[in-house]
mmCIF file of C-alpha atoms and ligand atoms in Angstrom:
data_model
loop_
_atom_site.group_PDB
_atom_site.id
_atom_site.type_symbol
_atom_site.label_atom_id
_atom_site.label_comp_id
_atom_site.label_asym_id
_atom_site.label_seq_id
_atom_site.Cartn_x
_atom_site.Cartn_y
_atom_site.Cartn_z
ATOM 1 C CA MET A 340 15.435 -126.344 40.581
ATOM 2 C CA MET A 341 13.269 -129.457 40.707
ATOM 3 C CA GLU A 342 12.845 -131.051 44.112
ATOM 4 C CA GLN A 343 14.773 -134.216 44.780
ATOM 5 C CA VAL A 344 12.181 -136.833 45.647
ATOM 6 C CA GLY A 345 12.787 -139.804 47.949
ATOM 7 C CA ILE A 346 10.571 -142.819 48.612
ATOM 8 C CA ILE A 347 10.485 -144.908 51.787
ATOM 9 C CA GLY A 348 8.312 -147.989 51.228
ATOM 10 C CA ALA A 349 8.623 -149.583 47.780
ATOM 11 C CA GLY A 350 5.116 -151.057 47.778
ATOM 12 C CA ARG A 351 2.102 -150.380 45.585
ATOM 13 C CA VAL A 352 1.759 -146.618 46.130
ATOM 14 C CA GLY A 353 5.494 -145.975 46.562
ATOM 15 C CA SER A 354 6.263 -147.665 43.262
ATOM 16 C CA ALA A 355 3.413 -146.039 41.330
ATOM 17 C CA LEU A 356 4.223 -142.588 42.720
ATOM 18 C CA ALA A 357 7.953 -142.934 42.092
ATOM 19 C CA VAL A 358 7.666 -143.987 38.456
ATOM 20 C CA ALA A 359 4.961 -141.390 37.777
ATOM 21 C CA ALA A 360 6.949 -138.569 39.427
ATOM 22 C CA ALA A 361 10.013 -139.554 37.417
ATOM 23 C CA ALA A 362 7.950 -139.680 34.202
ATOM 24 C CA ALA A 363 6.623 -136.211 35.021
ATOM 25 C CA GLY A 364 10.184 -134.914 35.311
ATOM 26 C CA TRP A 365 10.563 -134.926 39.094
ATOM 27 C CA PRO A 366 13.875 -136.619 39.888
ATOM 28 C CA VAL A 367 13.541 -139.522 42.313
ATOM 29 C CA VAL A 368 16.986 -139.832 43.862
ATOM 30 C CA ALA A 369 16.666 -142.668 46.373
ATOM 31 C CA VAL A 370 14.310 -145.477 47.364
ATOM 32 C CA ALA A 371 14.206 -147.475 50.606
ATOM 33 C CA SER A 372 12.308 -150.546 51.696
ATOM 34 C CA ARG A 373 13.017 -153.012 54.466
ATOM 35 C CA GLN A 374 13.504 -155.664 51.813
ATOM 36 C CA HIS A 375 16.466 -154.307 49.907
ATOM 37 C CA ALA A 376 15.562 -156.295 46.786
ATOM 38 C CA ARG A 377 12.288 -154.371 46.606
ATOM 39 C CA ALA A 378 14.131 -151.031 46.752
ATOM 40 C CA GLU A 379 16.592 -152.270 44.128
ATOM 41 C CA ALA A 380 13.798 -153.360 41.804
ATOM 42 C CA LEU A 381 12.089 -149.992 42.049
ATOM 43 C CA ALA A 382 15.305 -147.972 41.746
ATOM 44 C CA ALA A 383 16.124 -149.922 38.574
ATOM 45 C CA ARG A 384 12.953 -148.489 37.004
ATOM 46 C CA LEU A 385 13.958 -144.902 37.838
ATOM 47 C CA PRO A 386 16.682 -142.985 36.016
ATOM 48 C CA GLY A 387 19.180 -141.608 38.557
ATOM 49 C CA ALA A 388 17.677 -143.303 41.635
ATOM 50 C CA ARG A 389 19.539 -145.612 43.949
ATOM 51 C CA PRO A 390 18.402 -148.148 46.509
ATOM 52 C CA ALA A 391 19.170 -146.845 49.973
ATOM 53 C CA THR A 392 18.339 -147.048 53.655
ATOM 54 C CA ALA A 393 15.505 -144.916 55.011
ATOM 55 C CA GLN A 394 18.098 -142.625 56.628
ATOM 56 C CA GLU A 395 19.951 -142.208 53.340
ATOM 57 C CA VAL A 396 16.682 -141.287 51.613
ATOM 58 C CA ALA A 397 16.081 -138.649 54.285
ATOM 59 C CA ASP A 398 19.628 -137.330 53.853
ATOM 60 C CA LEU A 399 19.444 -137.171 50.044
ATOM 61 C CA ALA A 400 15.907 -136.003 49.282
ATOM 62 C CA ASP A 401 14.119 -132.659 49.739
ATOM 63 C CA LEU A 402 10.698 -134.249 49.480
ATOM 64 C CA VAL A 403 10.386 -137.643 51.170
ATOM 65 C CA PHE A 404 7.288 -139.798 50.754
ATOM 66 C CA LEU A 405 6.556 -142.332 53.470
ATOM 67 C CA THR A 406 4.621 -144.857 51.416
ATOM 68 C CA VAL A 407 4.575 -147.457 54.169
ATOM 69 C CA PRO A 408 1.461 -149.043 55.709
ATOM 70 C CA ASP A 409 -0.475 -146.613 57.917
ATOM 71 C CA ALA A 410 0.617 -148.407 61.076
ATOM 72 C CA ALA A 411 4.325 -147.998 60.177
ATOM 73 C CA ILE A 412 4.278 -144.225 59.486
ATOM 74 C CA ALA A 413 4.898 -143.212 63.117
ATOM 75 C CA GLN A 414 7.628 -145.780 63.650
ATOM 76 C CA VAL A 415 9.542 -144.855 60.480
ATOM 77 C CA THR A 416 9.212 -141.137 61.270
ATOM 78 C CA ARG A 417 10.569 -141.742 64.778
ATOM 79 C CA VAL A 418 13.697 -143.653 63.808
ATOM 80 C CA VAL A 419 14.860 -141.401 60.959
ATOM 81 C CA ARG A 420 16.820 -138.147 61.613
ATOM 82 C CA TRP A 421 15.130 -135.363 59.658
ATOM 83 C CA ARG A 422 16.464 -131.917 58.891
ATOM 84 C CA ALA A 423 15.005 -128.429 58.779
ATOM 85 C CA GLY A 424 13.554 -127.403 55.450
ATOM 86 C CA GLN A 425 12.974 -130.835 53.975
ATOM 87 C CA ALA A 426 9.458 -132.150 53.562
ATOM 88 C CA VAL A 427 8.068 -135.424 54.910
ATOM 89 C CA VAL A 428 4.781 -136.588 53.427
ATOM 90 C CA HIS A 429 2.632 -139.670 53.942
ATOM 91 C CA THR A 430 0.073 -140.982 51.466
ATOM 92 C CA SER A 431 -2.559 -142.321 53.860
ATOM 93 C CA GLY A 432 -6.195 -141.374 53.478
ATOM 94 C CA ALA A 433 -7.160 -142.239 57.033
ATOM 95 C CA GLU A 434 -4.164 -141.004 59.060
ATOM 96 C CA SER A 435 -3.819 -137.451 60.304
ATOM 97 C CA LEU A 436 -0.441 -135.705 60.264
ATOM 98 C CA ALA A 437 0.127 -136.600 63.939
ATOM 99 C CA PRO A 438 2.433 -139.586 63.207
ATOM 100 C CA LEU A 439 4.774 -137.152 61.413
ATOM 101 C CA ALA A 440 5.269 -135.051 64.569
ATOM 102 C CA PRO A 441 8.925 -136.115 65.107
ATOM 103 C CA ALA A 442 9.801 -134.772 61.650
ATOM 104 C CA ARG A 443 8.124 -131.456 62.440
ATOM 105 C CA ALA A 444 10.004 -131.312 65.740
ATOM 106 C CA ALA A 445 13.241 -131.594 63.730
ATOM 107 C CA GLY A 446 12.215 -128.577 61.640
ATOM 108 C CA ALA A 447 10.887 -130.439 58.604
ATOM 109 C CA LEU A 448 7.657 -129.477 56.872
ATOM 110 C CA ILE A 449 5.023 -132.191 57.038
ATOM 111 C CA GLY A 450 2.061 -133.152 54.916
ATOM 112 C CA GLY A 451 -0.240 -135.785 53.514
ATOM 113 C CA LEU A 452 -0.862 -136.498 49.832
ATOM 114 C CA HIS A 453 -3.603 -139.067 49.404
ATOM 115 C CA PRO A 454 -4.226 -140.251 45.859
ATOM 116 C CA LEU A 455 -7.922 -141.098 45.611
ATOM 117 C CA GLN A 456 -7.215 -144.189 43.558
ATOM 118 C CA THR A 457 -6.779 -147.931 43.999
ATOM 119 C CA PHE A 458 -3.236 -149.181 43.465
ATOM 120 C CA ALA A 459 -2.995 -152.916 42.991
ATOM 121 C CA GLY A 460 0.697 -153.217 42.223
ATOM 122 C CA ALA A 461 0.533 -153.783 38.457
ATOM 123 C CA ASN A 462 3.209 -152.039 36.392
ATOM 124 C CA GLU A 463 1.391 -149.935 33.818
ATOM 125 C CA ALA A 464 3.023 -149.252 30.478
ATOM 126 C CA ASP A 465 2.228 -145.558 31.016
ATOM 127 C CA PRO A 466 3.119 -144.687 34.628
ATOM 128 C CA LEU A 467 1.065 -141.478 34.545
ATOM 129 C CA ARG A 468 -2.134 -143.261 33.531
ATOM 130 C CA VAL A 469 -3.075 -144.268 37.063
ATOM 131 C CA PHE A 470 -2.896 -140.610 38.171
ATOM 132 C CA ALA A 471 -4.581 -139.090 35.100
ATOM 133 C CA GLY A 472 -7.634 -137.099 36.170
ATOM 134 C CA ILE A 473 -7.788 -138.495 39.695
ATOM 135 C CA THR A 474 -7.988 -136.312 42.792
ATOM 136 C CA CYS A 475 -5.226 -136.112 45.380
ATOM 137 C CA ALA A 476 -6.219 -134.811 48.816
ATOM 138 C CA LEU A 477 -3.583 -132.600 50.383
ATOM 139 C CA GLU A 478 -3.061 -131.530 53.952
ATOM 140 C CA ALA A 479 0.226 -129.793 54.673
ATOM 141 C CA ASP A 480 2.116 -126.974 56.326
ATOM 142 C CA ALA A 481 1.429 -123.752 54.411
ATOM 143 C CA ALA A 482 4.933 -123.581 52.916
ATOM 144 C CA LEU A 483 4.676 -127.154 51.641
ATOM 145 C CA LEU A 484 1.185 -127.010 50.144
ATOM 146 C CA PRO A 485 2.135 -125.260 46.857
ATOM 147 C CA ARG A 486 4.986 -127.738 46.358
ATOM 148 C CA LEU A 487 2.617 -130.673 46.680
ATOM 149 C CA GLU A 488 0.029 -128.974 44.463
ATOM 150 C CA ALA A 489 2.692 -128.572 41.779
ATOM 151 C CA LEU A 490 3.615 -132.248 41.963
ATOM 152 C CA VAL A 491 -0.033 -133.369 41.829
ATOM 153 C CA ARG A 492 -0.646 -131.205 38.754
ATOM 154 C CA ALA A 493 2.519 -132.537 37.127
ATOM 155 C CA LEU A 494 1.136 -136.047 37.612
ATOM 156 C CA GLY A 495 -2.006 -135.026 35.705
ATOM 157 C CA ALA A 496 -4.126 -135.213 38.858
ATOM 158 C CA ARG A 497 -6.252 -132.614 40.657
ATOM 159 C CA PRO A 498 -5.283 -131.340 44.087
ATOM 160 C CA VAL A 499 -7.958 -130.766 46.720
ATOM 161 C CA VAL A 500 -7.003 -129.267 50.055
ATOM 162 C CA LEU A 501 -8.408 -131.209 52.983
ATOM 163 C CA PRO A 502 -9.159 -129.473 56.286
ATOM 164 C CA ALA A 503 -7.629 -131.595 59.067
ATOM 165 C CA GLU A 504 -10.957 -132.066 60.831
ATOM 166 C CA ALA A 505 -12.580 -133.420 57.642
ATOM 167 C CA ARG A 506 -10.172 -136.313 57.114
ATOM 168 C CA ALA A 507 -12.340 -139.046 58.639
ATOM 169 C CA ARG A 508 -15.352 -137.875 56.614
ATOM 170 C CA TYR A 509 -13.249 -137.667 53.451
ATOM 171 C CA HIS A 510 -11.972 -141.186 53.971
ATOM 172 C CA ALA A 511 -15.434 -142.552 54.814
ATOM 173 C CA ALA A 512 -16.670 -141.101 51.509
ATOM 174 C CA ALA A 513 -13.948 -142.981 49.657
ATOM 175 C CA VAL A 514 -14.945 -146.202 51.431
ATOM 176 C CA LEU A 515 -18.592 -145.691 50.466
ATOM 177 C CA ALA A 516 -17.765 -144.912 46.840
ATOM 178 C CA SER A 517 -15.332 -147.755 46.358
ATOM 179 C CA ASN A 518 -15.137 -150.542 48.951
ATOM 180 C CA TYR A 519 -18.858 -150.762 49.580
ATOM 181 C CA VAL A 520 -19.696 -150.969 45.903
ATOM 182 C CA VAL A 521 -17.509 -154.075 45.904
ATOM 183 C CA THR A 522 -19.368 -155.434 48.944
ATOM 184 C CA LEU A 523 -22.750 -154.736 47.371
ATOM 185 C CA LEU A 524 -21.801 -156.657 44.250
ATOM 186 C CA HIS A 525 -20.652 -159.531 46.440
ATOM 187 C CA LEU A 526 -24.013 -159.575 48.249
ATOM 188 C CA ALA A 527 -25.940 -159.313 44.992
ATOM 189 C CA ALA A 528 -24.018 -162.264 43.555
ATOM 190 C CA ALA A 529 -24.621 -164.197 46.793
ATOM 191 C CA LEU A 530 -28.355 -163.783 46.197
ATOM 192 C CA TRP A 531 -27.982 -165.275 42.716
ATOM 193 C CA ALA A 532 -26.098 -168.174 44.311
ATOM 194 C CA THR A 533 -29.256 -168.988 46.299
ATOM 195 C CA PHE A 534 -30.987 -169.814 43.000
ATOM 196 C CA GLY A 535 -28.050 -171.767 41.694
ATOM 197 C CA VAL A 536 -26.040 -169.279 39.609
ATOM 198 C CA ASP A 537 -22.283 -169.124 40.113
ATOM 199 C CA GLU A 538 -20.601 -165.849 41.062
ATOM 200 C CA ARG A 539 -18.896 -165.312 37.717
ATOM 201 C CA THR A 540 -22.142 -165.642 35.777
ATOM 202 C CA ALA A 541 -24.015 -163.520 38.299
ATOM 203 C CA LEU A 542 -21.444 -160.736 38.092
ATOM 204 C CA ALA A 543 -21.496 -160.847 34.301
ATOM 205 C CA ALA A 544 -25.251 -160.219 34.545
ATOM 206 C CA LEU A 545 -25.115 -157.593 37.281
ATOM 207 C CA LEU A 546 -22.086 -155.521 36.291
ATOM 208 C CA PRO A 547 -23.642 -153.882 33.195
ATOM 209 C CA LEU A 548 -26.349 -152.626 35.563
ATOM 210 C CA THR A 549 -23.770 -151.196 37.939
ATOM 211 C CA ARG A 550 -21.781 -149.610 35.142
ATOM 212 C CA ARG A 551 -24.867 -147.969 33.656
ATOM 213 C CA ALA A 552 -25.966 -146.674 37.061
ATOM 214 C CA VAL A 553 -22.518 -145.170 37.639
ATOM 215 C CA ASP A 554 -22.537 -143.612 34.147
ATOM 216 C CA ASN A 555 -25.981 -142.159 34.830
ATOM 217 C CA VAL A 556 -24.762 -140.562 38.080
ATOM 218 C CA ALA A 557 -21.847 -139.058 36.166
ATOM 219 C CA ALA A 558 -24.182 -137.752 33.453
ATOM 220 C CA CYS A 559 -27.055 -136.347 35.491
ATOM 221 C CA GLY A 560 -26.356 -136.623 39.240
ATOM 222 C CA PRO A 561 -27.638 -139.057 41.885
ATOM 223 C CA ALA A 562 -31.276 -137.974 42.142
ATOM 224 C CA ALA A 563 -31.966 -138.119 38.407
ATOM 225 C CA ALA A 564 -30.079 -141.419 38.128
ATOM 226 C CA LEU A 565 -32.278 -143.171 40.715
ATOM 227 C CA THR A 566 -34.458 -145.989 39.438
ATOM 228 C CA GLY A 567 -36.121 -148.898 41.226
ATOM 229 C CA PRO A 568 -38.962 -149.450 43.688
ATOM 230 C CA ILE A 569 -38.114 -146.728 46.185
ATOM 231 C CA VAL A 570 -38.137 -143.831 43.757
ATOM 232 C CA ARG A 571 -41.416 -145.239 42.412
ATOM 233 C CA GLY A 572 -42.827 -145.274 45.942
ATOM 234 C CA ASP A 573 -43.489 -149.012 45.539
ATOM 235 C CA ALA A 574 -43.684 -150.069 49.188
ATOM 236 C CA ALA A 575 -45.183 -153.481 48.337
ATOM 237 C CA THR A 576 -42.104 -154.488 46.332
ATOM 238 C CA VAL A 577 -39.753 -153.274 49.073
ATOM 239 C CA ALA A 578 -41.722 -155.402 51.552
ATOM 240 C CA LYS A 579 -41.324 -158.481 49.301
ATOM 241 C CA HIS A 580 -37.594 -157.880 49.113
ATOM 242 C CA LEU A 581 -37.316 -157.704 52.894
ATOM 243 C CA VAL A 582 -39.135 -161.020 53.313
ATOM 244 C CA ALA A 583 -37.061 -162.719 50.593
ATOM 245 C CA LEU A 584 -33.761 -161.495 52.014
ATOM 246 C CA ALA A 585 -34.655 -162.524 55.563
ATOM 247 C CA GLU A 586 -35.360 -166.050 54.280
ATOM 248 C CA ALA A 587 -32.611 -166.566 51.718
ATOM 249 C CA CYS A 588 -29.729 -164.261 52.543
ATOM 250 C CA PRO A 589 -29.925 -162.661 55.997
ATOM 251 C CA ALA A 590 -26.450 -161.103 55.572
ATOM 252 C CA ALA A 591 -27.926 -158.848 52.880
ATOM 253 C CA LEU A 592 -30.956 -157.739 54.903
ATOM 254 C CA ALA A 593 -29.420 -155.040 57.116
ATOM 255 C CA PRO A 594 -27.377 -153.461 54.280
ATOM 256 C CA TYR A 595 -30.485 -153.498 52.050
ATOM 257 C CA ALA A 596 -32.631 -151.860 54.731
ATOM 258 C CA ALA A 597 -30.023 -149.222 55.588
ATOM 259 C CA LEU A 598 -29.556 -148.314 51.931
ATOM 260 C CA ALA A 599 -33.316 -148.290 51.403
ATOM 261 C CA GLU A 600 -33.564 -145.615 54.134
ATOM 262 C CA ALA A 601 -30.792 -143.585 52.511
ATOM 263 C CA THR A 602 -32.371 -143.986 49.067
ATOM 264 C CA LEU A 603 -35.744 -142.898 50.435
ATOM 265 C CA ALA A 604 -34.140 -139.758 51.880
ATOM 266 C CA LEU A 605 -32.451 -139.007 48.548
ATOM 267 C CA ALA A 606 -35.706 -139.411 46.604
ATOM 268 C CA ALA A 607 -37.745 -137.463 49.160
ATOM 269 C CA ASP A 608 -35.238 -134.592 49.386
ATOM 270 C CA ALA A 609 -35.246 -134.346 45.594
ATOM 271 C CA GLY A 610 -39.056 -133.987 45.640
ATOM 272 C CA LEU A 611 -39.553 -137.241 43.726
ATOM 273 C CA LEU A 612 -42.034 -138.784 46.199
ATOM 274 C CA SER A 613 -45.256 -137.625 47.812
ATOM 275 C CA PRO A 614 -45.411 -137.578 51.643
ATOM 276 C CA GLU A 615 -47.794 -140.581 51.427
ATOM 277 C CA GLN A 616 -45.317 -142.591 49.365
ATOM 278 C CA VAL A 617 -42.512 -141.751 51.802
ATOM 279 C CA ALA A 618 -44.694 -142.817 54.721
ATOM 280 C CA ALA A 619 -45.648 -146.120 53.027
ATOM 281 C CA VAL A 620 -42.044 -147.112 52.288
ATOM 282 C CA ARG A 621 -40.899 -145.994 55.732
ATOM 283 C CA ALA A 622 -43.644 -148.143 57.316
ATOM 284 C CA VAL A 623 -42.539 -151.358 55.559
ATOM 285 C CA LEU A 624 -38.927 -150.623 56.464
ATOM 286 C CA ALA A 625 -40.055 -150.349 60.071
ATOM 287 C CA GLY A 626 -41.650 -153.808 59.821
ATOM 288 C CA ALA A 627 -45.243 -153.005 58.902
ATOM 289 C CA PRO A 628 -47.034 -155.502 56.613
ATOM 290 C CA PRO A 629 -46.992 -154.533 52.933
ATOM 291 C CA PRO A 630 -49.743 -152.199 51.832
ATOM 292 C CA ALA A 631 -52.440 -153.639 49.582
ATOM 293 C CA ARG A 632 -51.793 -152.765 45.963
ATOM 294 C CA PRO A 633 -54.407 -150.400 44.546
ATOM 295 C CA SER A 634 -56.843 -152.476 42.509
HETATM 296 N N1 NAP B 1631 -2.921 -149.356 47.817
HETATM 297 C C1 NAP B 1631 -3.788 -148.384 47.646
HETATM 298 O O1 NAP B 1631 -4.705 -148.511 46.842
HETATM 299 C C2 NAP B 1631 -3.633 -147.071 48.387
HETATM 300 C C3 NAP B 1631 -4.333 -145.959 47.875
HETATM 301 C C4 NAP B 1631 -4.141 -144.719 48.463
HETATM 302 C C5 NAP B 1631 -3.323 -144.598 49.569
HETATM 303 N N2 NAP B 1631 -2.684 -145.714 50.094
HETATM 304 C C6 NAP B 1631 -1.798 -145.499 51.247
HETATM 305 O O2 NAP B 1631 -0.447 -145.557 50.805
HETATM 306 C C7 NAP B 1631 0.371 -146.114 51.845
HETATM 307 C C8 NAP B 1631 1.087 -147.335 51.323
HETATM 308 O O3 NAP B 1631 0.110 -148.289 50.956
HETATM 309 P P1 NAP B 1631 0.436 -149.463 49.927
HETATM 310 O O4 NAP B 1631 -0.877 -150.018 49.525
HETATM 311 O O5 NAP B 1631 1.390 -148.999 48.891
HETATM 312 O O6 NAP B 1631 1.150 -150.493 50.893
HETATM 313 P P2 NAP B 1631 2.067 -151.732 50.488
HETATM 314 O O7 NAP B 1631 1.840 -152.107 49.058
HETATM 315 O O8 NAP B 1631 1.909 -152.732 51.549
HETATM 316 O O9 NAP B 1631 3.504 -151.112 50.539
HETATM 317 C C9 NAP B 1631 4.066 -150.626 51.723
HETATM 318 C C10 NAP B 1631 5.554 -150.879 51.618
HETATM 319 O O10 NAP B 1631 6.168 -150.333 52.791
HETATM 320 C C11 NAP B 1631 7.219 -151.195 53.156
HETATM 321 N N3 NAP B 1631 7.226 -151.203 54.621
HETATM 322 C C12 NAP B 1631 6.354 -151.823 55.446
HETATM 323 N N4 NAP B 1631 6.673 -151.582 56.732
HETATM 324 C C13 NAP B 1631 7.761 -150.790 56.691
HETATM 325 C C14 NAP B 1631 8.561 -150.225 57.673
HETATM 326 N N5 NAP B 1631 8.307 -150.403 58.973
HETATM 327 N N6 NAP B 1631 9.625 -149.472 57.280
HETATM 328 C C15 NAP B 1631 9.895 -149.278 55.971
HETATM 329 N N7 NAP B 1631 9.158 -149.813 54.970
HETATM 330 C C16 NAP B 1631 8.105 -150.553 55.348
HETATM 331 C C17 NAP B 1631 6.916 -152.571 52.615
HETATM 332 O O11 NAP B 1631 8.046 -153.068 51.929
HETATM 333 P P3 NAP B 1631 9.193 -153.834 52.757
HETATM 334 O O12 NAP B 1631 8.539 -155.053 53.305
HETATM 335 O O13 NAP B 1631 10.235 -154.043 51.751
HETATM 336 O O14 NAP B 1631 9.602 -152.875 53.826
HETATM 337 C C18 NAP B 1631 5.846 -152.358 51.571
HETATM 338 O O15 NAP B 1631 6.253 -152.690 50.275
HETATM 339 C C19 NAP B 1631 -0.557 -146.399 53.019
HETATM 340 O O16 NAP B 1631 -0.543 -145.274 53.878
HETATM 341 C C20 NAP B 1631 -1.908 -146.541 52.358
HETATM 342 O O17 NAP B 1631 -2.976 -146.221 53.227
HETATM 343 C C21 NAP B 1631 -2.823 -146.943 49.509
#
């Protein structure tokens, strides 16, 4: 028999997960949120689900998702009475399973299911679209793991099992791949602002570059996708950038320099630069004057 799913926290992830699970044939039986209207609105989108209190969700469901903010997971787990055999799962990328300890003490199985995706709260026409082809990181008691893997596959996503000690690294990788790309585009547009171009126009110019770079990484991997002054060993151009950023946009200088170091390591490790080129770029990053261009 299909597991009866319950949702506590009718926010962005709770809503997306509930409607997708229901669309995939997993019955969502009850939904709770502190604001009852929120639970009602979500339950209305789910056949057979009813708005409920958190305790009622725990009483009705075999598989309960705590889709509340990270900081609320421990508090919600503490106040609800859990029972042996049911499963209690959070969806945080950063949190360990420690906040779920009271549920484990009551005999429940505990786990984490982190969808590696951004949920902004929009209601998609196809609820499974947002999960299609994404990865969901799982950490769970051994008896719960196959149940979560089955749900992830039913959603059209890929499960990856996360060792507990790797969680911070896993989450940092997600931040690098997503949040910091956003920050880099913000800084790049801020540079255009210094020569009088508004952000919208700057992003329209810069985004095709970003998209192509991302496509190139997908097609041939990071080393082969690298372009620009560092992979050419062009220390003089890197030096000019450092001077320009220090003058016009100091907020971009440290991120530029840190990423230049990382880019240099990538190019050097891939054998794309001679030791002399590596040394020349490293010297300008350390503050040396730019090398004279060969005449
Ligand atoms: N958004 C994303 O892109 C994303 C991606 C992957 C994972 N996650 C993770 O998914 C979890 C939920 O994130 P979210 O973005 O969906 O958050 P969210 O949109 O803020 O939704 C959280 C919901 O939990 C409810 N809530 C808050 N405090 C509560 C409490 N003490 N007791 C019961 N319900 C409470 C809130 O509704 P009421 O005010 O009605 O209670 C709110 O709608 C977090 O662990 C987050 O790290 C988020």
